[in-house]
Coordinates of N, CA and C and ligand atoms in Angstrom, one line a residue:
X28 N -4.7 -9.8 -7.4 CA -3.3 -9.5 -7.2 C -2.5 -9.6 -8.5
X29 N -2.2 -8.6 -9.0 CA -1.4 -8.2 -10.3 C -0.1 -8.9 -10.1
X30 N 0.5 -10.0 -11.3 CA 1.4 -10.4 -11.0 C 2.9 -10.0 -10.7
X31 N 2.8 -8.9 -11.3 CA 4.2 -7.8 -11.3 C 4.3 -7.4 -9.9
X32 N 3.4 -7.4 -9.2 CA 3.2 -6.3 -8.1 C 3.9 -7.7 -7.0
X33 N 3.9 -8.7 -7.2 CA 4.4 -9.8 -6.0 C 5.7 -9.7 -5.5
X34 N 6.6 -9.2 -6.2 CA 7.9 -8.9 -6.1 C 7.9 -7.8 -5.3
X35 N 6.9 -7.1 -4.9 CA 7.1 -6.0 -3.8 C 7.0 -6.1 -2.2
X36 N 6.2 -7.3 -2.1 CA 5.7 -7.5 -0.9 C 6.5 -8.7 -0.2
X37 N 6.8 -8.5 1.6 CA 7.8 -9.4 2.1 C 7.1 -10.2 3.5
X38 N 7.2 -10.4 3.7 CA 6.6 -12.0 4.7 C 6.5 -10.3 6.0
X39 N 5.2 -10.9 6.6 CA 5.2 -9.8 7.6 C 5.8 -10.4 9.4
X40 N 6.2 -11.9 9.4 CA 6.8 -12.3 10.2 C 8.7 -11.4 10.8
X41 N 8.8 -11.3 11.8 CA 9.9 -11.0 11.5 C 11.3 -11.8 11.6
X42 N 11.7 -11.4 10.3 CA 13.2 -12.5 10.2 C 13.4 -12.0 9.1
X43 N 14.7 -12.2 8.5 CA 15.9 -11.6 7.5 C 14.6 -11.3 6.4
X44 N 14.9 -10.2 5.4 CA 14.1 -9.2 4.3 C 14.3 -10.7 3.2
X45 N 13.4 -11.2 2.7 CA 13.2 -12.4 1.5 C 11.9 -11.9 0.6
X46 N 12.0 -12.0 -0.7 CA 10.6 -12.3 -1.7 C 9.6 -13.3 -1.0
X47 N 8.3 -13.0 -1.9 CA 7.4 -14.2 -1.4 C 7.3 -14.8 -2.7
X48 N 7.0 -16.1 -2.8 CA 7.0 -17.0 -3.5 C 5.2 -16.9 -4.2
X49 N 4.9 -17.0 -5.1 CA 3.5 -17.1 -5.6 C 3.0 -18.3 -6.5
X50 N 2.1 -18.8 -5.9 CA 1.2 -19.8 -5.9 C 0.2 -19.4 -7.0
X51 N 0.1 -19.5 -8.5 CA -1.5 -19.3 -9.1 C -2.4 -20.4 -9.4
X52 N -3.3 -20.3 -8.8 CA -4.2 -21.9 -9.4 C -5.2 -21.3 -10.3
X53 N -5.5 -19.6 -10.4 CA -6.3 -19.6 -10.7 C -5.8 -18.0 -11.3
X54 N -5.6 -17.7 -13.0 CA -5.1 -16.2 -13.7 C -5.8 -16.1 -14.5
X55 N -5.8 -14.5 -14.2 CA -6.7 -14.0 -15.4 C -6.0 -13.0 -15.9
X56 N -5.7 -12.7 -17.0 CA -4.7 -12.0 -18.0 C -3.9 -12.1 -17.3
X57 N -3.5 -11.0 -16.0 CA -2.1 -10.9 -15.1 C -2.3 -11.2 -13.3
X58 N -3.3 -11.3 -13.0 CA -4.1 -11.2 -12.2 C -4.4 -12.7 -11.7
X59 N -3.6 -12.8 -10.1 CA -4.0 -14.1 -10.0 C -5.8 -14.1 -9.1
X60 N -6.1 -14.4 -9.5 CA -7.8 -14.5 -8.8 C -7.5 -15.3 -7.5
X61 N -7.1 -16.8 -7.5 CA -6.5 -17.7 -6.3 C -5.4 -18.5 -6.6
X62 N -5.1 -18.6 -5.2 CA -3.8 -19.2 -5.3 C -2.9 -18.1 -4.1
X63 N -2.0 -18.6 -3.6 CA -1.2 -18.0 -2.6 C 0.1 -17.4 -2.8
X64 N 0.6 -16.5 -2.1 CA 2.3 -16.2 -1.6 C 2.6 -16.9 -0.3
X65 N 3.7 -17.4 -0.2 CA 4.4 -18.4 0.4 C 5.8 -17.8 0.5
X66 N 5.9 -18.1 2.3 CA 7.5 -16.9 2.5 C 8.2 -18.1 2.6
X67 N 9.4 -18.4 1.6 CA 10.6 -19.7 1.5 C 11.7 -19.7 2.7
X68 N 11.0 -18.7 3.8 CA 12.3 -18.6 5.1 C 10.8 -19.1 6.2
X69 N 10.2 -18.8 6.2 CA 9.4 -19.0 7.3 C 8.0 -20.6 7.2
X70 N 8.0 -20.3 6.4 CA 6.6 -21.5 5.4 C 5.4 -20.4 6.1
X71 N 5.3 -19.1 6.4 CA 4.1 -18.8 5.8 C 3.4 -18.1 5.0
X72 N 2.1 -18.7 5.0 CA 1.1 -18.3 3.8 C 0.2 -17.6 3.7
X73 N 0.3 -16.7 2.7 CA -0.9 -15.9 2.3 C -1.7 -16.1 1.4
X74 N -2.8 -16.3 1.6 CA -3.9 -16.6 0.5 C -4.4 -15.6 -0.2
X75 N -4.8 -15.9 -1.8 CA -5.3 -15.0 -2.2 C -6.8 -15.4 -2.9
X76 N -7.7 -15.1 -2.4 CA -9.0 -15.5 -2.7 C -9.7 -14.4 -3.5
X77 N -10.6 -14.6 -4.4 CA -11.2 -13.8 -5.4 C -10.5 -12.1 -5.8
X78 N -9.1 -12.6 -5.9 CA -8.1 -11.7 -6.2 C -7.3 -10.8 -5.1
X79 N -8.0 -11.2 -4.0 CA -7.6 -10.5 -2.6 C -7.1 -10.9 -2.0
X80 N -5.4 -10.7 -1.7 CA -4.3 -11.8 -1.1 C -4.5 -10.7 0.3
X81 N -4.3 -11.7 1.6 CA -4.5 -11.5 2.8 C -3.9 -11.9 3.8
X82 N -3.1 -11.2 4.5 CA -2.0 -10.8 5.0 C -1.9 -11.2 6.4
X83 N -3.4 -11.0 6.7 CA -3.5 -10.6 8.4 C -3.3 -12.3 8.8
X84 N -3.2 -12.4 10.1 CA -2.2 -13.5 11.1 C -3.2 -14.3 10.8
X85 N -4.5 -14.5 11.3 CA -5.7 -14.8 11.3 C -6.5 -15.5 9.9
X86 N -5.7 -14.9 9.2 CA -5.9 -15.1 7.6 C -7.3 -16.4 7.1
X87 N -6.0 -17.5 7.8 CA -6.6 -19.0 7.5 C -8.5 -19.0 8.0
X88 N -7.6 -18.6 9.0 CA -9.2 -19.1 10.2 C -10.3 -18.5 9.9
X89 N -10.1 -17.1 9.6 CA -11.3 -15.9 9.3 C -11.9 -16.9 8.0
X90 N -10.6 -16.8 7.1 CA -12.0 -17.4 6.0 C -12.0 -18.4 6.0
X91 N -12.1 -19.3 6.9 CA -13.1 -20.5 7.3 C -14.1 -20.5 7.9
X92 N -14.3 -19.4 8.6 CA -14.9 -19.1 9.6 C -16.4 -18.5 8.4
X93 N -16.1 -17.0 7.9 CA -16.9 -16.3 7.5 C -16.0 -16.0 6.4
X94 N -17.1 -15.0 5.8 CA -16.6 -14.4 4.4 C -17.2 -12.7 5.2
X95 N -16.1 -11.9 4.9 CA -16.5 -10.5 4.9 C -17.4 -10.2 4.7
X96 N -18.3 -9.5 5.4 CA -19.5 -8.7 4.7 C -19.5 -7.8 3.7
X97 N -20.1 -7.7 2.7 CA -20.1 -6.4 1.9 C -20.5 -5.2 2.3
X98 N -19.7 -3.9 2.5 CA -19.6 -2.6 3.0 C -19.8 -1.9 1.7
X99 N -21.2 -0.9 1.8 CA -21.4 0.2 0.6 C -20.4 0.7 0.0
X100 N -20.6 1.0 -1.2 CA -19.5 1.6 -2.0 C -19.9 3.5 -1.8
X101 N -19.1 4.2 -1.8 CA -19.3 5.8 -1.1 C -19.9 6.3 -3.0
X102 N -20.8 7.1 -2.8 CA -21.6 7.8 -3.9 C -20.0 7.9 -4.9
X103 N -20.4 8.1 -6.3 CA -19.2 7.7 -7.1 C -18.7 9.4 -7.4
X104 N -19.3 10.9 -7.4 CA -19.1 12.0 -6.8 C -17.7 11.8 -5.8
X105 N -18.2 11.2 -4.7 CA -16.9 11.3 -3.4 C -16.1 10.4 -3.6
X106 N -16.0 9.1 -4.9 CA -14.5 9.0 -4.8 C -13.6 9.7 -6.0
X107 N -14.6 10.0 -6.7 CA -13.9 11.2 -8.0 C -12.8 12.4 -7.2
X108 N -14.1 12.8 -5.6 CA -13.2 13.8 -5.5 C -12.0 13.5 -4.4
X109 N -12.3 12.0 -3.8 CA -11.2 12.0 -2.7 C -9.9 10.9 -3.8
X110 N -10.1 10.4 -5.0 CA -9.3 10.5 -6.2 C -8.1 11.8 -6.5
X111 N -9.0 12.8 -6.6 CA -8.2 13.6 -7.1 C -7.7 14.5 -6.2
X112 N -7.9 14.3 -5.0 CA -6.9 14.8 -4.0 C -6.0 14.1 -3.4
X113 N -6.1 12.7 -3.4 CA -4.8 12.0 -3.3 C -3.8 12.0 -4.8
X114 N -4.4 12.6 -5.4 CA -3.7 11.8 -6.7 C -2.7 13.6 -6.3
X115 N -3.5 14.5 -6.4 CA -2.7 16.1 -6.0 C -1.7 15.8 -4.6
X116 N -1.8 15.6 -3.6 CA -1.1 15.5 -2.9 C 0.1 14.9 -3.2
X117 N 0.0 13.4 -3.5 CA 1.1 12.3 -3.5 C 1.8 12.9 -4.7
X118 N 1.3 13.8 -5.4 CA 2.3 14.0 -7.0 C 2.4 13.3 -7.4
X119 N 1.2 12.8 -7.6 CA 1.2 11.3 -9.3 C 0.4 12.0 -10.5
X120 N 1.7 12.9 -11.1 CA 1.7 13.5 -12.1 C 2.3 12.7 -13.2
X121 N 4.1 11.5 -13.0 CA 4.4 11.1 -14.0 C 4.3 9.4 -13.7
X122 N 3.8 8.3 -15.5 CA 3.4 7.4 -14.7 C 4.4 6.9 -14.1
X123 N 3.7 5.0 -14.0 CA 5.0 4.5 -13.7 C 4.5 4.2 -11.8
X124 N 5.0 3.0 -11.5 CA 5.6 2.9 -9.6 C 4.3 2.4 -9.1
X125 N 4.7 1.9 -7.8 CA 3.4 1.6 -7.1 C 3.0 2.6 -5.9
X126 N 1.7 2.9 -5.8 CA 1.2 3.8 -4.8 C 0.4 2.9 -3.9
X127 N 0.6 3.2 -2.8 CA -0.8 2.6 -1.5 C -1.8 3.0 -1.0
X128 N -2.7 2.6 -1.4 CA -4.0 3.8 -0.6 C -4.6 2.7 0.9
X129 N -4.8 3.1 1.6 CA -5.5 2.4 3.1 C -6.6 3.0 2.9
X130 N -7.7 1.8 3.4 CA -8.8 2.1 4.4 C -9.6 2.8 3.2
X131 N -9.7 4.2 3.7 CA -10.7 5.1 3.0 C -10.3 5.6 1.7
X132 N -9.6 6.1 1.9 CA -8.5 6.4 0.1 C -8.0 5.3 -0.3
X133 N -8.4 3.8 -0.1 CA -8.6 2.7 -1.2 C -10.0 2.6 -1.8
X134 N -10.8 2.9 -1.2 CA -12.1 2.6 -1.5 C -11.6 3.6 -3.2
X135 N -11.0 4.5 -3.2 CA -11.1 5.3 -4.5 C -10.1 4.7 -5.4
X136 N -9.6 3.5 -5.1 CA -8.5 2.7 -5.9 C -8.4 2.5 -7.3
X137 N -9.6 2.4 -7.9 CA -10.0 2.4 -9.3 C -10.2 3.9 -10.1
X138 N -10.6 4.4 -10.0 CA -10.3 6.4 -9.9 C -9.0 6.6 -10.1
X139 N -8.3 6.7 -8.7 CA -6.9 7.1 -9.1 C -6.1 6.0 -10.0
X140 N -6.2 5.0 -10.2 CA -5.5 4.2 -11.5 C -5.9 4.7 -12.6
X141 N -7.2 5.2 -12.3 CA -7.6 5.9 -14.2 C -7.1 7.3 -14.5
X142 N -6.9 7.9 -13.2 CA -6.0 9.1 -13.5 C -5.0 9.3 -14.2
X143 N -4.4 8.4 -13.7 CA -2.7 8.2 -13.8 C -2.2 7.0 -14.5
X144 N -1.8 7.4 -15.5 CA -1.6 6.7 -16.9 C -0.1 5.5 -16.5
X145 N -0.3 4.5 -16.2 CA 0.8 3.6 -15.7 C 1.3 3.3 -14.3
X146 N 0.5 3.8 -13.7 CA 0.7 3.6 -12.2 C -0.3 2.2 -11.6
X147 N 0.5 1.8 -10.4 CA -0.1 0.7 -10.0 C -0.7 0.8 -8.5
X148 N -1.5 0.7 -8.0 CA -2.8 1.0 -6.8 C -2.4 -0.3 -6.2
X149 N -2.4 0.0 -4.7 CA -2.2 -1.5 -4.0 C -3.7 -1.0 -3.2
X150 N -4.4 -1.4 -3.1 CA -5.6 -1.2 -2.0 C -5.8 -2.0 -1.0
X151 N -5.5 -1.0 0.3 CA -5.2 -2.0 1.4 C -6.5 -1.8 2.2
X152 N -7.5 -3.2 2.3 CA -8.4 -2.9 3.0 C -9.6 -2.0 2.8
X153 N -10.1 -1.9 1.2 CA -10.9 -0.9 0.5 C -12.3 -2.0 1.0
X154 N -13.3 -0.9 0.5 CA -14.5 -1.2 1.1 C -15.2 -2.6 -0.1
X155 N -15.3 -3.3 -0.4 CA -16.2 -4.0 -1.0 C -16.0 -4.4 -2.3
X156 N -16.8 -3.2 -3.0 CA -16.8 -2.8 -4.4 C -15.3 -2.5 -4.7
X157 N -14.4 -2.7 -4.3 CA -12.8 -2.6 -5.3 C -12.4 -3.9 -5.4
X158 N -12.2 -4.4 -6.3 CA -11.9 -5.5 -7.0 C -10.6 -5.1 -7.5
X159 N -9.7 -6.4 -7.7 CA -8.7 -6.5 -8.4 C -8.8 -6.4 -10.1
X160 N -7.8 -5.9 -10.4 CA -7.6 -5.5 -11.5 C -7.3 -4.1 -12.4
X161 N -7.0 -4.1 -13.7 CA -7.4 -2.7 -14.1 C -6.1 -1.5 -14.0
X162 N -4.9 -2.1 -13.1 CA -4.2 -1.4 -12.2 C -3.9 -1.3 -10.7
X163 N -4.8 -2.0 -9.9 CA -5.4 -2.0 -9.1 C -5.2 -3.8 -8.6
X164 N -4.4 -3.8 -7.2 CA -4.0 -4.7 -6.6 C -5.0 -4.8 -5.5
X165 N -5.5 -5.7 -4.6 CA -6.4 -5.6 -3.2 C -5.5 -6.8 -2.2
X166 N -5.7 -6.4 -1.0 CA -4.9 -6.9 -0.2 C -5.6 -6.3 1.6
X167 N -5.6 -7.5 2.2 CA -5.8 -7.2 3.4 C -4.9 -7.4 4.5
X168 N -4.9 -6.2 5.4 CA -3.3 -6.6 6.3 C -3.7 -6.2 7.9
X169 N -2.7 -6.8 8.8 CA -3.3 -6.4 10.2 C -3.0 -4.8 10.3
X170 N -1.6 -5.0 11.5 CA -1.2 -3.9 11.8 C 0.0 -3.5 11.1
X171 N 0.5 -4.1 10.2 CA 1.8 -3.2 9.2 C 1.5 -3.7 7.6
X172 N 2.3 -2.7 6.8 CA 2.2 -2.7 5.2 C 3.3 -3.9 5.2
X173 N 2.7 -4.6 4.5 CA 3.9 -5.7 3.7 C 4.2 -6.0 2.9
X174 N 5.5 -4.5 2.8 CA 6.0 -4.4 0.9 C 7.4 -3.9 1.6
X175 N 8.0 -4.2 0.6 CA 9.8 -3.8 0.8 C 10.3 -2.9 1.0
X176 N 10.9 -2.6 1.3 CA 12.0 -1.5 1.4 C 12.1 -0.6 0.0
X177 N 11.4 0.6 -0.1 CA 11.7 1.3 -1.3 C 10.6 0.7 -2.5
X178 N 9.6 0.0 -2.0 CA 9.0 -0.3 -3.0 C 8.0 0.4 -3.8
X179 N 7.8 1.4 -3.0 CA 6.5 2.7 -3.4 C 7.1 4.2 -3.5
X180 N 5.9 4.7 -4.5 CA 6.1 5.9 -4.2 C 5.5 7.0 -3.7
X181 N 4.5 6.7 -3.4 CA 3.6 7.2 -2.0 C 2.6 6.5 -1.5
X182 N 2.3 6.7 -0.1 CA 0.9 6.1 0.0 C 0.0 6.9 1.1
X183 N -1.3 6.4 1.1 CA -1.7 7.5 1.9 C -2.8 6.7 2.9
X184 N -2.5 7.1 4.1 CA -3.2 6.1 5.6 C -4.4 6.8 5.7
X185 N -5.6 6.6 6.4 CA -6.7 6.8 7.0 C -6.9 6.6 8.3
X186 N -7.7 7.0 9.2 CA -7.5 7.1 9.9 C -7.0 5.9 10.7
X187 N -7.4 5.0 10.9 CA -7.9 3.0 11.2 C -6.5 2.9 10.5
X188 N -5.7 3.4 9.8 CA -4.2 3.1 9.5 C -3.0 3.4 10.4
X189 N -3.2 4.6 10.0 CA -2.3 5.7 11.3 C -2.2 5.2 12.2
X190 N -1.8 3.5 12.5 CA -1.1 3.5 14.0 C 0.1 3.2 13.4
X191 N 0.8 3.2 14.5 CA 2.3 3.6 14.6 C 3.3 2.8 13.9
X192 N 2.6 1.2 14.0 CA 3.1 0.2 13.4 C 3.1 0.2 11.8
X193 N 1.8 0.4 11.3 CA 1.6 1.2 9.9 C 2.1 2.0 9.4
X194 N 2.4 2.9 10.1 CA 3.0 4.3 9.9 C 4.6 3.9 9.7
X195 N 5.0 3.1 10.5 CA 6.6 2.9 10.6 C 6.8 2.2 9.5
X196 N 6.0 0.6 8.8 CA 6.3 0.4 7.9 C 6.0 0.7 6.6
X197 N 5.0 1.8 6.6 CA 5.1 2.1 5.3 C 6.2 3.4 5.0
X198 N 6.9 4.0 6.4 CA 8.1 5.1 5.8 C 8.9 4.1 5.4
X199 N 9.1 2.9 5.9 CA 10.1 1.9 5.3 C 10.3 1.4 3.8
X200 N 8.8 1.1 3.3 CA 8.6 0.6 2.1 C 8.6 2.1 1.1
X201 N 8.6 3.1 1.5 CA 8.5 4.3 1.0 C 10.2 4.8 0.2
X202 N 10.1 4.7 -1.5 CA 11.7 5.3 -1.8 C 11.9 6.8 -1.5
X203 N 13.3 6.8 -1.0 CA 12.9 8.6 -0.9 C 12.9 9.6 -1.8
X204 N 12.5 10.4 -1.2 CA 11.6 11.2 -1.4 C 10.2 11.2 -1.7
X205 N 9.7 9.6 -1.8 CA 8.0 9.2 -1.6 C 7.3 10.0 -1.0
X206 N 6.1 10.3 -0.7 CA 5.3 10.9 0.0 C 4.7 9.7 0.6
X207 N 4.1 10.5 2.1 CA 3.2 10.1 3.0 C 2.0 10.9 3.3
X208 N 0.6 10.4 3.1 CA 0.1 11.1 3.7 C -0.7 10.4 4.6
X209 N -1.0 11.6 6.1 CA -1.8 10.6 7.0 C -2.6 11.7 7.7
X210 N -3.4 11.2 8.0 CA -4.5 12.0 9.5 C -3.7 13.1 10.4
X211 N -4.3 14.3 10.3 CA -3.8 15.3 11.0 C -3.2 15.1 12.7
X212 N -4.1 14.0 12.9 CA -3.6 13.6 14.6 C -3.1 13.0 14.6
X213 N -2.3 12.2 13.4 CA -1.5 11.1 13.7 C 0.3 11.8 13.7
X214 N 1.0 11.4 14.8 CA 2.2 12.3 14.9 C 3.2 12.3 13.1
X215 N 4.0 12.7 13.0 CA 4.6 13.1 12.0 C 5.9 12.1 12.3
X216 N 6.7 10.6 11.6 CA 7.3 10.1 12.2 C 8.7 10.5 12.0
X217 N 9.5 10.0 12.7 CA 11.3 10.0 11.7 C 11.0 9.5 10.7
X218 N 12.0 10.4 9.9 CA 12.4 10.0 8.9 C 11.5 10.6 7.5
X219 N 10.7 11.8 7.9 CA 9.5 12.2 7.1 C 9.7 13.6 7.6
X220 N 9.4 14.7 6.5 CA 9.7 15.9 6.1 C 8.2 16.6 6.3
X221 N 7.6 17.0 7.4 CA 6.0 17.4 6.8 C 6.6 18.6 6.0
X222 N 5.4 18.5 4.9 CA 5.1 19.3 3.7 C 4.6 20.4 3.4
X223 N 2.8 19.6 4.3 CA 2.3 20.4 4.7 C 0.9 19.8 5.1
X224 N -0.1 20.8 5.6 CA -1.0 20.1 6.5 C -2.1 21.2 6.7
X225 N -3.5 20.7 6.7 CA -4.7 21.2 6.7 C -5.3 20.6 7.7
X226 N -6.8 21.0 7.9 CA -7.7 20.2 9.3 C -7.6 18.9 9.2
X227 N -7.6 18.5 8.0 CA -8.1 16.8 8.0 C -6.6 15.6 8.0
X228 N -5.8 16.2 7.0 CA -4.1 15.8 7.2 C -3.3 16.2 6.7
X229 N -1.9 15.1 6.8 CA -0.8 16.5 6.5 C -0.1 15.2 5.6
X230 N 1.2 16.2 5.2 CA 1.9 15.3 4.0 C 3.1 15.3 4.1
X231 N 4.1 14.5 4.0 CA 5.1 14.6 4.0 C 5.6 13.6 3.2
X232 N 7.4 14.3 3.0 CA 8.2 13.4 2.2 C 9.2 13.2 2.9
X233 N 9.6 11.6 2.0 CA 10.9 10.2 2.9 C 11.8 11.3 2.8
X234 N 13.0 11.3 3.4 CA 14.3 12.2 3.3 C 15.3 11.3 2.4
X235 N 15.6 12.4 1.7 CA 16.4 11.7 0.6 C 17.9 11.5 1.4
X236 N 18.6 10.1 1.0 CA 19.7 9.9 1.9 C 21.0 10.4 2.0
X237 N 20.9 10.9 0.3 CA 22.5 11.7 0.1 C 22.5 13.3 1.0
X238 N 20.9 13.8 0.9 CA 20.7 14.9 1.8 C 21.0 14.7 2.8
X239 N 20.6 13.8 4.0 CA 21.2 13.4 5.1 C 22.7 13.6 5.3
X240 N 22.9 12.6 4.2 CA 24.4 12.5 4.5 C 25.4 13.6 4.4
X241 N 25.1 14.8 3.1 CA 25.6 15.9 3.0 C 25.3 16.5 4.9
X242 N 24.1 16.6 5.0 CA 24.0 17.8 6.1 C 24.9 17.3 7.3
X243 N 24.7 16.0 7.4 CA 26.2 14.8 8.6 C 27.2 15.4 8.6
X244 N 27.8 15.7 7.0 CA 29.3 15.8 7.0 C 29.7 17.3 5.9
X245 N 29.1 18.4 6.8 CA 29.3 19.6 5.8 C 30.7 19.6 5.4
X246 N 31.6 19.4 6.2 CA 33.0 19.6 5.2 C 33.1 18.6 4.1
X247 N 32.9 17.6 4.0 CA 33.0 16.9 3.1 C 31.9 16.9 2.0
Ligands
LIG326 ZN1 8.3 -15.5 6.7

């Protein structure tokens, strides 16, 4: 978990929008390896173990319980090319900002950080082989993204993302005119512009607010 990147993410309990507090016992250049975030309104905690801070409710228990299994990493071909179609879709052309990839378009987390010269990769829930660092943040979460309001500039769900709770908070954490992109079956929510859309999914962008507001109040 890249230390810059902590200031984006907000306690996934719900109660008033606050930072989370960071705990490092354990850094490597910028990168805390272990050590926790801690919400200063609620007391809870997220651990971050071999660089992978973890979100979900269960957190504690799971890794006491077990340690994740390791899931194959996809031929290095398929994430070159599902790299460079996230990277074409979301328009991370200029650097700079944080992007989110879920599920299956994290597995290619390291890829598209090498694309794109100053951009930061949150990988939520990538398969195994993606490690922190490099550009490249790892993070595991239940059913919602837990980053702020406006903190991204695109991200893109897979399927196992695309539920509704996901989908709602990452238009939230999304600045406008961010991109979304998600699974062609997954509906298209408020507050999102589809783009456009092929067999597999479609894209859309946050609505910018002064647009709104113009179209509210044509006389003015
Ligand atoms: Zn909290």
């Amino acid at each position: 978990m890249f230390i810059e990147v902590v200031d984006a993410f907000r306690c996934t309990r719900p109660h008033e929008l606050t930072w989370l507090v960071a705990q490092a016992d354990r850094l490597e250049d910028r990168d805390i390896i272990t050590g926790a975030l801690g919400c200063p309104i609620c007391g809870a905690r997220y651990p971050i173990a071999a660089g992978v801070a973890d979100f979900r409710a269960a957190a504690a228990a799971a890794a006491a319980a077990r340690r994740s299994p390791p899931s194959p990493a996809p031929p290095a071909p398929d994430l070159a090319e599902r790299a460079l179609r996230v990277a074409a879709l979301l328009g991370l052309t200029e650097s700079g900002g944080l992007v989110v990839l879920a599920g299956a378009w994290a597995d290619a987390a390291h890829e598209v950080a090498a694309l794109v010269d100053g951009i930061h990769v949150l990988a939520i829930d990538p398969a195994s082989h993606v490690s922190s660092g490099f550009g490249v943040s790892v993070a595991r979460a239940d059913d919602t993204l837990p980053l702020r309001p406006d903190a991204v500039r695109g991200v893109a769900l897979d399927a196992a993302h695309a539920t509704a709770p996901f989908v709602e908070t990452s238009v939230a954490a999304l600045r406008p005119t961010g991109r979304l992109l998600a699974p062609a079956a997954a509906p298209v929510p408020p507050g999102i512009v589809e783009r456009a859309r092929d067999a597999s999914d479609w894209l859309g962008e946050k609505h910018e607010l002064t647009t709104l507001a113009r179209a509210a109040h044509p006389s003015g």
